[in-house]
């Protein structure tokens, strides 16, 4: 069972993503800009940009916003010079955290991340202190409702996917990053719209959290999620769905 997918799926169901659409747009605009800066503004030849453009369209970002973000990345329009950084650390109960940010002031951001972790019974770690616990994978989550398991599994494997995992209400589809686009497109070809589809840092093992530690972890995840510079947070916690929902209530 993946605590991480439960976290994102429950937030999705509660409409948190729509309520924070401004935050969602801000995150994606930054990613469009950095992807275009690093790999060029043509999505056909820039896989990272192509993936972010697909995500932008999935949340109904206007085409003009997408175009301007790409043009800021290629230098056709003036814009903020964002820098990528990844921080590692621990949350309540020793749960490992990988926090990916895009910032125009690395010193400010690392200070704020350190403060948030300390405030929520966690701490910032050294580089590579927890990264070894995770693997970079293509990661797609689809709701089980109305989905034929055998048909989905066959489609995923034929498209180059590695595994189809059962996570109670959802199917988790795992692939190598290089196969992610093909697998995602094959799933959509079945008429299935994923709850989430991304290149993710997936933990090799999970840490079970309950009670106070579970509540503290959910609050920490919410706080990190709301930080303007934070793009993605990966963790190896496993928390029961009812405890996540109670903490978010």
PDB file of C-alpha atoms in Angstrom:
ATOM      1  CA  UNK A   1       0.000   0.000   0.000  1.00  0.00           C
ATOM      2  CA  UNK A   2       1.265   3.441  -0.856  1.00  0.00           C
ATOM      3  CA  UNK A   3       0.722   6.150   1.733  1.00  0.00           C
ATOM      4  CA  UNK A   4       1.891   8.644  -0.844  1.00  0.00           C
ATOM      5  CA  UNK A   5      -0.843   7.803  -3.344  1.00  0.00           C
ATOM      6  CA  UNK A   6      -3.494   7.873  -0.616  1.00  0.00           C
ATOM      7  CA  UNK A   7      -2.376  11.381   0.291  1.00  0.00           C
ATOM      8  CA  UNK A   8      -2.702  12.684  -3.254  1.00  0.00           C
ATOM      9  CA  UNK A   9      -5.881  10.772  -4.049  1.00  0.00           C
ATOM     10  CA  UNK A  10      -7.692  11.984  -0.942  1.00  0.00           C
ATOM     11  CA  UNK A  11      -6.688  15.592  -1.610  1.00  0.00           C
ATOM     12  CA  UNK A  12      -7.955  15.170  -5.162  1.00  0.00           C
ATOM     13  CA  UNK A  13     -11.313  13.822  -3.989  1.00  0.00           C
ATOM     14  CA  UNK A  14     -11.754  16.644  -1.485  1.00  0.00           C
ATOM     15  CA  UNK A  15     -11.240  19.203  -4.225  1.00  0.00           C
ATOM     16  CA  UNK A  16      -8.100  20.611  -2.640  1.00  0.00           C
ATOM     17  CA  UNK A  17      -6.386  20.845  -6.021  1.00  0.00           C
ATOM     18  CA  UNK A  18      -9.174  23.011  -7.446  1.00  0.00           C
ATOM     19  CA  UNK A  19      -9.281  25.166  -4.313  1.00  0.00           C
ATOM     20  CA  UNK A  20      -5.583  25.856  -4.766  1.00  0.00           C
ATOM     21  CA  UNK A  21      -5.676  26.254  -8.543  1.00  0.00           C
ATOM     22  CA  UNK A  22      -3.551  29.394  -8.235  1.00  0.00           C
ATOM     23  CA  UNK A  23      -0.863  27.341  -6.499  1.00  0.00           C
ATOM     24  CA  UNK A  24      -1.187  24.585  -9.113  1.00  0.00           C
ATOM     25  CA  UNK A  25      -0.790  27.085 -11.967  1.00  0.00           C
ATOM     26  CA  UNK A  26       2.191  28.748 -10.274  1.00  0.00           C
ATOM     27  CA  UNK A  27       3.971  25.410  -9.836  1.00  0.00           C
ATOM     28  CA  UNK A  28       3.368  24.343 -13.431  1.00  0.00           C
ATOM     29  CA  UNK A  29       4.406  27.732 -14.852  1.00  0.00           C
ATOM     30  CA  UNK A  30       7.742  27.432 -13.020  1.00  0.00           C
ATOM     31  CA  UNK A  31       8.222  23.904 -14.364  1.00  0.00           C
ATOM     32  CA  UNK A  32       7.390  24.984 -17.920  1.00  0.00           C
ATOM     33  CA  UNK A  33       9.939  27.786 -17.652  1.00  0.00           C
ATOM     34  CA  UNK A  34      12.762  25.615 -16.295  1.00  0.00           C
ATOM     35  CA  UNK A  35      12.030  22.761 -18.728  1.00  0.00           C
ATOM     36  CA  UNK A  36      12.154  25.165 -21.694  1.00  0.00           C
ATOM     37  CA  UNK A  37      15.328  26.803 -20.362  1.00  0.00           C
ATOM     38  CA  UNK A  38      17.113  23.478 -19.981  1.00  0.00           C
ATOM     39  CA  UNK A  39      15.872  21.637 -23.060  1.00  0.00           C
ATOM     40  CA  UNK A  40      14.456  24.198 -25.491  1.00  0.00           C
ATOM     41  CA  UNK A  41      10.944  25.412 -26.214  1.00  0.00           C
ATOM     42  CA  UNK A  42       9.888  22.683 -28.660  1.00  0.00           C
ATOM     43  CA  UNK A  43       7.813  20.056 -26.832  1.00  0.00           C
ATOM     44  CA  UNK A  44       8.325  17.591 -29.688  1.00  0.00           C
ATOM     45  CA  UNK A  45      12.058  17.400 -28.971  1.00  0.00           C
ATOM     46  CA  UNK A  46      11.972  18.107 -25.213  1.00  0.00           C
ATOM     47  CA  UNK A  47      10.404  15.188 -23.290  1.00  0.00           C
ATOM     48  CA  UNK A  48      10.390  17.003 -19.949  1.00  0.00           C
ATOM     49  CA  UNK A  49       8.609  19.989 -21.465  1.00  0.00           C
ATOM     50  CA  UNK A  50       6.149  17.693 -23.233  1.00  0.00           C
ATOM     51  CA  UNK A  51       5.215  16.058 -19.912  1.00  0.00           C
ATOM     52  CA  UNK A  52       4.692  19.415 -18.169  1.00  0.00           C
ATOM     53  CA  UNK A  53       2.612  20.768 -21.073  1.00  0.00           C
ATOM     54  CA  UNK A  54       0.367  17.684 -20.791  1.00  0.00           C
ATOM     55  CA  UNK A  55      -0.038  18.348 -17.058  1.00  0.00           C
ATOM     56  CA  UNK A  56      -0.829  22.014 -17.731  1.00  0.00           C
ATOM     57  CA  UNK A  57      -3.551  21.027 -20.182  1.00  0.00           C
ATOM     58  CA  UNK A  58      -4.973  18.481 -17.721  1.00  0.00           C
ATOM     59  CA  UNK A  59      -5.702  21.287 -15.219  1.00  0.00           C
ATOM     60  CA  UNK A  60      -7.114  23.522 -17.968  1.00  0.00           C
ATOM     61  CA  UNK A  61      -4.328  26.072 -17.965  1.00  0.00           C
ATOM     62  CA  UNK A  62      -4.957  28.612 -20.763  1.00  0.00           C
ATOM     63  CA  UNK A  63      -2.783  28.128 -23.852  1.00  0.00           C
ATOM     64  CA  UNK A  64      -1.489  31.710 -23.589  1.00  0.00           C
ATOM     65  CA  UNK A  65      -0.178  31.024 -20.066  1.00  0.00           C
ATOM     66  CA  UNK A  66       1.638  27.929 -21.304  1.00  0.00           C
ATOM     67  CA  UNK A  67       3.145  29.811 -24.255  1.00  0.00           C
ATOM     68  CA  UNK A  68       4.355  32.741 -22.130  1.00  0.00           C
ATOM     69  CA  UNK A  69       5.942  30.427 -19.546  1.00  0.00           C
ATOM     70  CA  UNK A  70       7.852  28.613 -22.294  1.00  0.00           C
ATOM     71  CA  UNK A  71       8.949  31.911 -23.855  1.00  0.00           C
ATOM     72  CA  UNK A  72      10.281  33.085 -20.487  1.00  0.00           C
ATOM     73  CA  UNK A  73      12.300  29.878 -20.325  1.00  0.00           C
ATOM     74  CA  UNK A  74      13.778  30.320 -23.808  1.00  0.00           C
ATOM     75  CA  UNK A  75      14.517  33.996 -23.186  1.00  0.00           C
ATOM     76  CA  UNK A  76      11.984  35.326 -25.700  1.00  0.00           C
ATOM     77  CA  UNK A  77      10.246  37.084 -22.809  1.00  0.00           C
ATOM     78  CA  UNK A  78      11.836  38.494 -19.626  1.00  0.00           C
ATOM     79  CA  UNK A  79      11.256  36.503 -16.452  1.00  0.00           C
ATOM     80  CA  UNK A  80      12.562  35.361 -13.102  1.00  0.00           C
ATOM     81  CA  UNK A  81      15.635  33.110 -13.200  1.00  0.00           C
ATOM     82  CA  UNK A  82      14.564  30.068 -11.185  1.00  0.00           C
ATOM     83  CA  UNK A  83      17.046  27.555  -9.811  1.00  0.00           C
ATOM     84  CA  UNK A  84      16.318  23.889  -9.119  1.00  0.00           C
ATOM     85  CA  UNK A  85      17.198  22.430  -5.729  1.00  0.00           C
ATOM     86  CA  UNK A  86      16.412  19.222  -3.865  1.00  0.00           C
ATOM     87  CA  UNK A  87      16.387  18.943  -0.074  1.00  0.00           C
ATOM     88  CA  UNK A  88      16.310  15.752   1.959  1.00  0.00           C
ATOM     89  CA  UNK A  89      15.207  15.214   5.500  1.00  0.00           C
ATOM     90  CA  UNK A  90      12.959  13.465   7.984  1.00  0.00           C
ATOM     91  CA  UNK A  91       9.443  14.055   9.226  1.00  0.00           C
ATOM     92  CA  UNK A  92       7.588  12.766  12.296  1.00  0.00           C
ATOM     93  CA  UNK A  93       8.278   9.132  13.137  1.00  0.00           C
ATOM     94  CA  UNK A  94      11.425   9.117  11.017  1.00  0.00           C
ATOM     95  CA  UNK A  95       9.577   9.216   7.680  1.00  0.00           C
ATOM     96  CA  UNK A  96      11.972  10.166   4.887  1.00  0.00           C
ATOM     97  CA  UNK A  97      11.314  13.259   2.752  1.00  0.00           C
ATOM     98  CA  UNK A  98      12.585  14.466  -0.616  1.00  0.00           C
ATOM     99  CA  UNK A  99      11.552  18.059  -1.320  1.00  0.00           C
ATOM    100  CA  UNK A 100      12.020  19.471  -4.827  1.00  0.00           C
ATOM    101  CA  UNK A 101      11.931  23.257  -5.214  1.00  0.00           C
ATOM    102  CA  UNK A 102      12.283  25.957  -7.844  1.00  0.00           C
ATOM    103  CA  UNK A 103      13.506  29.195  -6.282  1.00  0.00           C
ATOM    104  CA  UNK A 104      14.976  32.580  -7.131  1.00  0.00           C
ATOM    105  CA  UNK A 105      16.708  32.683  -3.725  1.00  0.00           C
ATOM    106  CA  UNK A 106      18.181  29.382  -2.558  1.00  0.00           C
ATOM    107  CA  UNK A 107      19.352  30.715   0.833  1.00  0.00           C
ATOM    108  CA  UNK A 108      15.882  32.019   1.692  1.00  0.00           C
ATOM    109  CA  UNK A 109      14.171  28.808   0.599  1.00  0.00           C
ATOM    110  CA  UNK A 110      16.445  26.403   2.465  1.00  0.00           C
ATOM    111  CA  UNK A 111      16.005  28.468   5.632  1.00  0.00           C
ATOM    112  CA  UNK A 112      12.223  28.344   5.298  1.00  0.00           C
ATOM    113  CA  UNK A 113      12.186  24.602   4.566  1.00  0.00           C
ATOM    114  CA  UNK A 114      14.420  23.933   7.581  1.00  0.00           C
ATOM    115  CA  UNK A 115      12.067  26.001   9.769  1.00  0.00           C
ATOM    116  CA  UNK A 116       8.955  24.162   8.543  1.00  0.00           C
ATOM    117  CA  UNK A 117      10.512  20.758   9.181  1.00  0.00           C
ATOM    118  CA  UNK A 118      11.664  21.712  12.686  1.00  0.00           C
ATOM    119  CA  UNK A 119       8.247  23.211  13.503  1.00  0.00           C
ATOM    120  CA  UNK A 120       6.519  19.939  12.564  1.00  0.00           C
ATOM    121  CA  UNK A 121       8.852  17.591  14.461  1.00  0.00           C
ATOM    122  CA  UNK A 122      11.183  16.895  11.531  1.00  0.00           C
ATOM    123  CA  UNK A 123      14.659  17.933  10.472  1.00  0.00           C
ATOM    124  CA  UNK A 124      16.670  18.738   7.368  1.00  0.00           C
ATOM    125  CA  UNK A 125      19.260  16.119   6.408  1.00  0.00           C
ATOM    126  CA  UNK A 126      22.451  16.073   4.385  1.00  0.00           C
ATOM    127  CA  UNK A 127      22.521  15.439   0.639  1.00  0.00           C
ATOM    128  CA  UNK A 128      21.933  11.728  -0.120  1.00  0.00           C
ATOM    129  CA  UNK A 129      20.794  11.048   3.444  1.00  0.00           C
ATOM    130  CA  UNK A 130      17.477   9.571   2.215  1.00  0.00           C
ATOM    131  CA  UNK A 131      17.668   9.599  -1.609  1.00  0.00           C
ATOM    132  CA  UNK A 132      18.997   6.021  -1.585  1.00  0.00           C
ATOM    133  CA  UNK A 133      15.615   4.892  -0.208  1.00  0.00           C
ATOM    134  CA  UNK A 134      13.798   6.038  -3.382  1.00  0.00           C
ATOM    135  CA  UNK A 135      13.766   5.135  -7.080  1.00  0.00           C
ATOM    136  CA  UNK A 136      12.768   7.435  -9.943  1.00  0.00           C
ATOM    137  CA  UNK A 137       9.798   5.885 -11.769  1.00  0.00           C
ATOM    138  CA  UNK A 138       6.930   6.713 -14.055  1.00  0.00           C
ATOM    139  CA  UNK A 139       3.896   6.734 -11.762  1.00  0.00           C
ATOM    140  CA  UNK A 140       0.245   6.761 -12.839  1.00  0.00           C
ATOM    141  CA  UNK A 141      -2.769   6.435 -10.521  1.00  0.00           C
ATOM    142  CA  UNK A 142      -6.222   5.526 -11.853  1.00  0.00           C
ATOM    143  CA  UNK A 143      -9.420   4.903  -9.950  1.00  0.00           C
ATOM    144  CA  UNK A 144     -10.625   1.295 -10.006  1.00  0.00           C
ATOM    145  CA  UNK A 145     -14.259   2.191 -10.590  1.00  0.00           C
ATOM    146  CA  UNK A 146     -15.349   0.832 -13.978  1.00  0.00           C
ATOM    147  CA  UNK A 147     -11.824  -0.233 -14.991  1.00  0.00           C
ATOM    148  CA  UNK A 148     -11.190  -3.765 -16.277  1.00  0.00           C
ATOM    149  CA  UNK A 149      -8.105  -5.031 -14.452  1.00  0.00           C
ATOM    150  CA  UNK A 150      -7.010  -7.555 -17.066  1.00  0.00           C
ATOM    151  CA  UNK A 151      -7.485  -5.113 -19.939  1.00  0.00           C
ATOM    152  CA  UNK A 152      -5.584  -2.386 -18.095  1.00  0.00           C
ATOM    153  CA  UNK A 153      -2.741  -4.739 -17.156  1.00  0.00           C
ATOM    154  CA  UNK A 154      -2.349  -5.975 -20.731  1.00  0.00           C
ATOM    155  CA  UNK A 155      -2.349  -2.415 -22.076  1.00  0.00           C
ATOM    156  CA  UNK A 156       0.220  -1.270 -19.501  1.00  0.00           C
ATOM    157  CA  UNK A 157       2.579  -4.176 -20.206  1.00  0.00           C
ATOM    158  CA  UNK A 158       2.256  -3.814 -23.975  1.00  0.00           C
ATOM    159  CA  UNK A 159       3.122  -0.112 -23.660  1.00  0.00           C
ATOM    160  CA  UNK A 160       6.299  -0.910 -21.720  1.00  0.00           C
ATOM    161  CA  UNK A 161       5.034  -0.592 -18.146  1.00  0.00           C
ATOM    162  CA  UNK A 162       6.528  -2.707 -15.345  1.00  0.00           C
ATOM    163  CA  UNK A 163       3.766  -3.285 -12.818  1.00  0.00           C
ATOM    164  CA  UNK A 164       0.124  -2.732 -11.855  1.00  0.00           C
ATOM    165  CA  UNK A 165      -0.323  -2.445  -8.080  1.00  0.00           C
ATOM    166  CA  UNK A 166      -3.505  -2.643  -6.053  1.00  0.00           C
ATOM    167  CA  UNK A 167      -3.950   0.282  -3.650  1.00  0.00           C
ATOM    168  CA  UNK A 168      -7.518  -0.330  -2.435  1.00  0.00           C
ATOM    169  CA  UNK A 169      -9.593   2.190  -4.445  1.00  0.00           C
ATOM    170  CA  UNK A 170      -6.929   2.760  -7.098  1.00  0.00           C
ATOM    171  CA  UNK A 171      -4.515   1.065  -9.471  1.00  0.00           C
ATOM    172  CA  UNK A 172      -0.924   2.260  -9.372  1.00  0.00           C
ATOM    173  CA  UNK A 173       0.933   1.863 -12.670  1.00  0.00           C
ATOM    174  CA  UNK A 174       4.734   1.766 -12.451  1.00  0.00           C
ATOM    175  CA  UNK A 175       7.200   2.137 -15.327  1.00  0.00           C
ATOM    176  CA  UNK A 176      10.706   3.257 -16.072  1.00  0.00           C
ATOM    177  CA  UNK A 177      10.820   7.032 -16.697  1.00  0.00           C
ATOM    178  CA  UNK A 178      11.672   6.433 -20.363  1.00  0.00           C
ATOM    179  CA  UNK A 179       8.423   4.458 -20.844  1.00  0.00           C
ATOM    180  CA  UNK A 180       6.210   6.888 -18.910  1.00  0.00           C
ATOM    181  CA  UNK A 181       4.785   8.841 -21.853  1.00  0.00           C
ATOM    182  CA  UNK A 182       3.915   5.733 -23.836  1.00  0.00           C
ATOM    183  CA  UNK A 183       2.212   4.095 -20.855  1.00  0.00           C
ATOM    184  CA  UNK A 184       0.275   7.264 -19.964  1.00  0.00           C
ATOM    185  CA  UNK A 185      -0.945   7.681 -23.542  1.00  0.00           C
ATOM    186  CA  UNK A 186      -1.943   4.004 -23.715  1.00  0.00           C
ATOM    187  CA  UNK A 187      -3.975   4.343 -20.502  1.00  0.00           C
ATOM    188  CA  UNK A 188      -5.702   7.446 -21.837  1.00  0.00           C
ATOM    189  CA  UNK A 189      -6.349   5.519 -25.057  1.00  0.00           C
ATOM    190  CA  UNK A 190      -8.604   3.233 -22.997  1.00  0.00           C
ATOM    191  CA  UNK A 191     -10.719   6.267 -22.120  1.00  0.00           C
ATOM    192  CA  UNK A 192      -9.258   6.427 -18.603  1.00  0.00           C
ATOM    193  CA  UNK A 193      -8.246   9.811 -17.171  1.00  0.00           C
ATOM    194  CA  UNK A 194      -5.574   9.281 -14.479  1.00  0.00           C
ATOM    195  CA  UNK A 195      -5.951  10.815 -11.030  1.00  0.00           C
ATOM    196  CA  UNK A 196      -2.258  11.658 -11.333  1.00  0.00           C
ATOM    197  CA  UNK A 197       0.520  10.931 -13.817  1.00  0.00           C
ATOM    198  CA  UNK A 198       4.102  11.994 -13.183  1.00  0.00           C
ATOM    199  CA  UNK A 199       7.742  11.035 -12.911  1.00  0.00           C
ATOM    200  CA  UNK A 200       7.971  10.303  -9.200  1.00  0.00           C
ATOM    201  CA  UNK A 201      10.475   9.348  -6.541  1.00  0.00           C
ATOM    202  CA  UNK A 202       8.940   6.150  -5.138  1.00  0.00           C
ATOM    203  CA  UNK A 203      10.105   4.682  -1.824  1.00  0.00           C
ATOM    204  CA  UNK A 204      11.409   1.130  -1.714  1.00  0.00           C
ATOM    205  CA  UNK A 205       9.819   0.587   1.726  1.00  0.00           C
ATOM    206  CA  UNK A 206       7.221   2.390   3.834  1.00  0.00           C
ATOM    207  CA  UNK A 207       7.099   3.510   7.459  1.00  0.00           C
ATOM    208  CA  UNK A 208       3.752   3.062   9.197  1.00  0.00           C
ATOM    209  CA  UNK A 209       2.613   6.166  11.104  1.00  0.00           C
ATOM    210  CA  UNK A 210      -0.330   6.312  13.508  1.00  0.00           C
ATOM    211  CA  UNK A 211      -1.912   8.699  15.991  1.00  0.00           C
ATOM    212  CA  UNK A 212      -0.004  11.892  16.790  1.00  0.00           C
ATOM    213  CA  UNK A 213       2.836  11.157  14.365  1.00  0.00           C
ATOM    214  CA  UNK A 214       0.371  10.522  11.525  1.00  0.00           C
ATOM    215  CA  UNK A 215      -1.445  13.792  12.228  1.00  0.00           C
ATOM    216  CA  UNK A 216       1.845  15.717  12.414  1.00  0.00           C
ATOM    217  CA  UNK A 217       2.980  14.190   9.105  1.00  0.00           C
ATOM    218  CA  UNK A 218      -0.216  15.173   7.283  1.00  0.00           C
ATOM    219  CA  UNK A 219       0.068  18.725   8.607  1.00  0.00           C
ATOM    220  CA  UNK A 220       3.715  18.875   7.508  1.00  0.00           C
ATOM    221  CA  UNK A 221       2.781  17.649   4.017  1.00  0.00           C
ATOM    222  CA  UNK A 222       0.045  20.283   3.799  1.00  0.00           C
ATOM    223  CA  UNK A 223       2.424  23.023   4.911  1.00  0.00           C
ATOM    224  CA  UNK A 224       5.118  22.004   2.434  1.00  0.00           C
ATOM    225  CA  UNK A 225       2.521  21.693  -0.321  1.00  0.00           C
ATOM    226  CA  UNK A 226       1.448  25.291   0.285  1.00  0.00           C
ATOM    227  CA  UNK A 227       4.982  26.745   0.160  1.00  0.00           C
ATOM    228  CA  UNK A 228       5.403  28.837  -2.999  1.00  0.00           C
ATOM    229  CA  UNK A 229       8.792  27.370  -3.939  1.00  0.00           C
ATOM    230  CA  UNK A 230       7.957  23.698  -3.341  1.00  0.00           C
ATOM    231  CA  UNK A 231       7.207  21.766  -6.524  1.00  0.00           C
ATOM    232  CA  UNK A 232       7.040  18.167  -5.288  1.00  0.00           C
ATOM    233  CA  UNK A 233       7.332  16.317  -1.996  1.00  0.00           C
ATOM    234  CA  UNK A 234       8.056  12.576  -1.887  1.00  0.00           C
ATOM    235  CA  UNK A 235       7.867  10.540   1.309  1.00  0.00           C
ATOM    236  CA  UNK A 236       7.808   6.948   2.520  1.00  0.00           C
ATOM    237  CA  UNK A 237       5.064   7.294   5.125  1.00  0.00           C
ATOM    238  CA  UNK A 238       2.100   4.906   5.212  1.00  0.00           C
ATOM    239  CA  UNK A 239      -0.949   6.337   6.982  1.00  0.00           C
ATOM    240  CA  UNK A 240      -4.424   4.836   7.072  1.00  0.00           C
ATOM    241  CA  UNK A 241      -6.880   6.675   4.847  1.00  0.00           C
ATOM    242  CA  UNK A 242      -9.219   7.483   7.751  1.00  0.00           C
ATOM    243  CA  UNK A 243      -6.354   9.124   9.659  1.00  0.00           C
ATOM    244  CA  UNK A 244      -5.391  11.257   6.658  1.00  0.00           C
ATOM    245  CA  UNK A 245      -8.996  12.376   6.196  1.00  0.00           C
ATOM    246  CA  UNK A 246      -9.373  13.168   9.904  1.00  0.00           C
ATOM    247  CA  UNK A 247      -6.212  15.276   9.849  1.00  0.00           C
ATOM    248  CA  UNK A 248      -7.371  17.164   6.749  1.00  0.00           C
ATOM    249  CA  UNK A 249     -10.876  17.805   8.138  1.00  0.00           C
TER     250      UNK A 249
END
